[in-house]
PDB file of C-alpha atoms in Angstrom:
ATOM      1  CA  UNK D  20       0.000   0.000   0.000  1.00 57.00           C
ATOM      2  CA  UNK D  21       2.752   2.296   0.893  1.00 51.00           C
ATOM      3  CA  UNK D  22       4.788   1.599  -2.444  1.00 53.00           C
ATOM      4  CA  UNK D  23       1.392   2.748  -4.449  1.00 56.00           C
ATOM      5  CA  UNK D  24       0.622   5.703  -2.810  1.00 51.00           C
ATOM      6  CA  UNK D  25       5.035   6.630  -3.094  1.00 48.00           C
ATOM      7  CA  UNK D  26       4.573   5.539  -6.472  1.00 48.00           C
ATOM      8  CA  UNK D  27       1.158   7.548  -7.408  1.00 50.00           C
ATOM      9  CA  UNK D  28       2.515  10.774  -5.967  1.00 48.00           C
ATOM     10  CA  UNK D  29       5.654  10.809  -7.583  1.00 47.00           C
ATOM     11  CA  UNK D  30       3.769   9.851 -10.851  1.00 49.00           C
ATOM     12  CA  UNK D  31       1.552  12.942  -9.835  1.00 51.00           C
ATOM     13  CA  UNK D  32       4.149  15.445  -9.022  1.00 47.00           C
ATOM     14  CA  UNK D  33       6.467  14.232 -12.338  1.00 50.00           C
ATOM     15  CA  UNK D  34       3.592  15.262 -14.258  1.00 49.00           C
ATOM     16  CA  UNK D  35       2.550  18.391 -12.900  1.00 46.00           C
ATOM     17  CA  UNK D  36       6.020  19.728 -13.361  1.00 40.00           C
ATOM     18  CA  UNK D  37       5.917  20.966 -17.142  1.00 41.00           C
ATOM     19  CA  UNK D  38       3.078  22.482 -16.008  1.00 40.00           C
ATOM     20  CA  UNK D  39       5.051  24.598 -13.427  1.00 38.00           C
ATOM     21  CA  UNK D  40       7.892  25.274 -16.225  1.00 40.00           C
ATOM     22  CA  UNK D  41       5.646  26.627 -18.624  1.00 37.00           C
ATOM     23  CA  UNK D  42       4.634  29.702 -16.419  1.00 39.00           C
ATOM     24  CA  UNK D  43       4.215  32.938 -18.712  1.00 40.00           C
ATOM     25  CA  UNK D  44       3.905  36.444 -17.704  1.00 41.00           C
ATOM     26  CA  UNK D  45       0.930  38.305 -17.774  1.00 40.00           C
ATOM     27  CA  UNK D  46      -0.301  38.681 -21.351  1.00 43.00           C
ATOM     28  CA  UNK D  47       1.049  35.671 -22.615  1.00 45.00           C
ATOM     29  CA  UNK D  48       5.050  36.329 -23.117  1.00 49.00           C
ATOM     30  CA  UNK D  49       7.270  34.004 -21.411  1.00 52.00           C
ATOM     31  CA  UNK D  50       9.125  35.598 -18.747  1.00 51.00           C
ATOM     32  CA  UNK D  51      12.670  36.313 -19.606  1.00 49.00           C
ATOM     33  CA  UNK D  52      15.589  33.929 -18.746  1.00 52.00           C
ATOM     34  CA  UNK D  53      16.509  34.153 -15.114  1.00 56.00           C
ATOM     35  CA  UNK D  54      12.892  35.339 -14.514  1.00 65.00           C
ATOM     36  CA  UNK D  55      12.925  39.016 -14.633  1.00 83.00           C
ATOM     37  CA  UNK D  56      13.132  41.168 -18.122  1.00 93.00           C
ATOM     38  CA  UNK D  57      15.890  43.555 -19.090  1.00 93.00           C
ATOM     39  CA  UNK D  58      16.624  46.366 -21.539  1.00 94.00           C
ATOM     40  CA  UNK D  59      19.696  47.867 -22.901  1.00 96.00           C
ATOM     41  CA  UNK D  60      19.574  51.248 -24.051  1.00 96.00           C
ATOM     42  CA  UNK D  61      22.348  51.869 -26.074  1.00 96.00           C
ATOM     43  CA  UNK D  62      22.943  55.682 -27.108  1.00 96.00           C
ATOM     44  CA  UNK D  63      23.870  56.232 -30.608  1.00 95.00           C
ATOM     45  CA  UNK D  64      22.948  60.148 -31.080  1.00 94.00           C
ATOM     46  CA  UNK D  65      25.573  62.883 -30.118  1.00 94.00           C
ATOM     47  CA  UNK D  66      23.515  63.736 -27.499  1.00 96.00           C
ATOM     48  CA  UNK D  67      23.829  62.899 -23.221  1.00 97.00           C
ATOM     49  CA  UNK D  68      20.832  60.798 -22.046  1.00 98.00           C
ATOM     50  CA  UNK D  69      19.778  62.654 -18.444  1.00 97.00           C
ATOM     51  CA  UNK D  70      16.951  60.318 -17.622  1.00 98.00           C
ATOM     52  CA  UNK D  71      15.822  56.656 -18.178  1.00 98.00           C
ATOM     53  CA  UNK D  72      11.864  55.540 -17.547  1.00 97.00           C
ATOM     54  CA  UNK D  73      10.789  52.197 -18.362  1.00 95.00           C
ATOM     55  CA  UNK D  74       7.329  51.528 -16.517  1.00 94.00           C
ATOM     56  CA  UNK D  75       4.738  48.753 -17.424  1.00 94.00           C
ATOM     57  CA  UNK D  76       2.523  49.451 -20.300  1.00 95.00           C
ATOM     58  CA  UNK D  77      -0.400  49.145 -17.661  1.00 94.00           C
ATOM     59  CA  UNK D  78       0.852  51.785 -15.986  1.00 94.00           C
ATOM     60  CA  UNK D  79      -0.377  55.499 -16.194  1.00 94.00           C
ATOM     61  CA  UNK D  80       2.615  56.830 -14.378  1.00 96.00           C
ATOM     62  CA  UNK D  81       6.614  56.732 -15.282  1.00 95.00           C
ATOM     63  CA  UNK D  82       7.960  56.117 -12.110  1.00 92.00           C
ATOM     64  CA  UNK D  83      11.503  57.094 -10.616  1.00 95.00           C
ATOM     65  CA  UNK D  84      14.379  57.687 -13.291  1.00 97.00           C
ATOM     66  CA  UNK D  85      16.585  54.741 -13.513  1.00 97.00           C
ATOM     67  CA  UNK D  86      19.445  56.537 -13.959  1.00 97.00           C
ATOM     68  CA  UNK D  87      19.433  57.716 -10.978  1.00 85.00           C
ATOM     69  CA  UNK D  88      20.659  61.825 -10.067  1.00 88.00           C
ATOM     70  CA  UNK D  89      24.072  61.066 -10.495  1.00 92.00           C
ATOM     71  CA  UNK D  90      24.392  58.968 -13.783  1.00 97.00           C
ATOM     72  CA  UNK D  91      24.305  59.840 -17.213  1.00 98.00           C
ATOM     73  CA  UNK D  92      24.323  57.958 -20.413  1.00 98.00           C
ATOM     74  CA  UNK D  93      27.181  59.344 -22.739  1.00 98.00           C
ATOM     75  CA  UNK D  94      26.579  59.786 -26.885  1.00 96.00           C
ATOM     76  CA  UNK D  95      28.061  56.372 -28.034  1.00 96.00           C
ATOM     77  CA  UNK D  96      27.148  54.809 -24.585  1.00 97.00           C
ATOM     78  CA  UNK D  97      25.767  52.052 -23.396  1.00 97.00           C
ATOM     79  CA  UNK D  98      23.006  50.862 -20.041  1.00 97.00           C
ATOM     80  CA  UNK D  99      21.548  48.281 -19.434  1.00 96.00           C
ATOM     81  CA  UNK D 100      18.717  47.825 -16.715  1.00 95.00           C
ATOM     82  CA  UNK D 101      17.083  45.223 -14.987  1.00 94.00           C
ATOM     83  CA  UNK D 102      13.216  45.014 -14.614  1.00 91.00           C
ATOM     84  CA  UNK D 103      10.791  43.750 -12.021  1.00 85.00           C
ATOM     85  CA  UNK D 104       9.854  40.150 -13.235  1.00 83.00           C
ATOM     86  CA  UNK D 105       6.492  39.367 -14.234  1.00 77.00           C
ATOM     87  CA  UNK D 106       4.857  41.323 -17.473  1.00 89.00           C
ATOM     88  CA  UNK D 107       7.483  41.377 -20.546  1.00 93.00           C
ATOM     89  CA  UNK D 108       5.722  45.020 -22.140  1.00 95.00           C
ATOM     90  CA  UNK D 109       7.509  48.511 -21.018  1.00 95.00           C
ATOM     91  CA  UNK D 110       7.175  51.888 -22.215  1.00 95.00           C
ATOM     92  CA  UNK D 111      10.524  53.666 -22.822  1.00 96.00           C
ATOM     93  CA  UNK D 112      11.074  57.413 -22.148  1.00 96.00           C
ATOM     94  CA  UNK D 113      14.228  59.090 -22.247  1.00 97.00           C
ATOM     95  CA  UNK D 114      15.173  63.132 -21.610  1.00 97.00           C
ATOM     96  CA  UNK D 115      18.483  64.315 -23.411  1.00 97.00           C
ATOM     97  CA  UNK D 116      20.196  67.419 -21.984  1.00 96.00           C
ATOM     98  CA  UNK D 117      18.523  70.156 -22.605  1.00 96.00           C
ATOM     99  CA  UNK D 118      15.055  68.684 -22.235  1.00 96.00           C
ATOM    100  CA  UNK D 119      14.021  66.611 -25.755  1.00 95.00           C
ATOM    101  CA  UNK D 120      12.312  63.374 -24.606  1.00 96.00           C
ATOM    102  CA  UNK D 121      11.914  60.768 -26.906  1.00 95.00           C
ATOM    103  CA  UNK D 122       9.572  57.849 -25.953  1.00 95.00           C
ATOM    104  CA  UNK D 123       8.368  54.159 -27.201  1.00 94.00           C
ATOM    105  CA  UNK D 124       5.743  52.121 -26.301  1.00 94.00           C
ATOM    106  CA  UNK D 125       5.588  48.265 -25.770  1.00 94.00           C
ATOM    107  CA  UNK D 126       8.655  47.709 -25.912  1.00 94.00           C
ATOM    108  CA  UNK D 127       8.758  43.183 -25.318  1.00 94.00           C
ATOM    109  CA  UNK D 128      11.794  43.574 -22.513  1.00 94.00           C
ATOM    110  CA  UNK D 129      11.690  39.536 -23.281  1.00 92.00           C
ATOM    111  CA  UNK D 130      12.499  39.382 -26.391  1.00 91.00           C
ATOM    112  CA  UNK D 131      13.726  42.868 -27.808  1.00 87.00           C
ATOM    113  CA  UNK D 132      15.568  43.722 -24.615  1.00 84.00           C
ATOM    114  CA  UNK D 133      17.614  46.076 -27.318  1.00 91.00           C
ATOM    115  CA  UNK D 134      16.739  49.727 -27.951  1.00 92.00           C
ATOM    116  CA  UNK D 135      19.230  52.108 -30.171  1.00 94.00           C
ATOM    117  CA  UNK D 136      18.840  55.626 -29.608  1.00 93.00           C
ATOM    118  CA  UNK D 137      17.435  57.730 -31.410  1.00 92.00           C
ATOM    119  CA  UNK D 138      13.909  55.783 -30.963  1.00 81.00           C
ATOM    120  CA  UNK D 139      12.417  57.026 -34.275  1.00 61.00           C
ATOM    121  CA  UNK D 140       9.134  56.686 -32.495  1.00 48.00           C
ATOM    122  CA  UNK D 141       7.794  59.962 -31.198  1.00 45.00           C
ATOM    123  CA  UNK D 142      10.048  62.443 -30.486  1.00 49.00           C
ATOM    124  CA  UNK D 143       8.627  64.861 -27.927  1.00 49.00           C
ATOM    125  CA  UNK D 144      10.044  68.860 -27.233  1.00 48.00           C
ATOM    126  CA  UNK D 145      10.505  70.049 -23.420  1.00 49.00           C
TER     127      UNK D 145
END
């Protein structure tokens, strides 16, 4: 009796465990390796990127700059940033010196965790 019920719940758990592994995200994209998404901005205009905002497409709100107040993205420079896990879709906004933003929307952080300045989305004055 005891080698049945060993034997049913290991059947059990064995095949509940793909089940497990194929988690996705909200809104159907599989998470990114290691769980949580990541973009890499990399800055090919002459210009010095101030501020970073990535926030979830759901949201209304851009949140804190990712840069941070003491960090700057150089023309020819590179970032990358790590995301909260969970949803794969970000919208980008990024504020040059002297105030031009330039934004893009659902952006897929799991699968084009890439982004080359200029945007050549919508570029937005001061």
């Amino acid at each position: 009796m005891f080698r049945r019920t060993t034997l049913a719940v290991c059947l059990a758990l064995a095949a509940a465990t793909p089940a497990f592994a194929q988690k996705t995200a909200p809104g159907g994209q599989a998470p990114a390796p290691g769980g949580a998404p990541a973009i890499r901005l990399e800055n090919s205009t002459s210009n010095i990127v101030n501020n970073v905002y990535a926030s979830l497409t759901s949201q209304n709100s851009w949140g804190n700059d990712r840069l941070g107040a003491n960090e700057v993205i150089q023309a020819g420079g590179n970032r990358e940033f790590q995301l909260p896990p969970g949803d794969c879709m970000y919208d980008i906004r990024v504020v040059y010196q002297g105030g031009v933003a330039e934004e893009r929307r659902r952006v897929n952080a799991c699968t084009e965790g890439n982004v080359v300045l200029p945007m050549a989305a919508q570029r937005l004055s001061r």
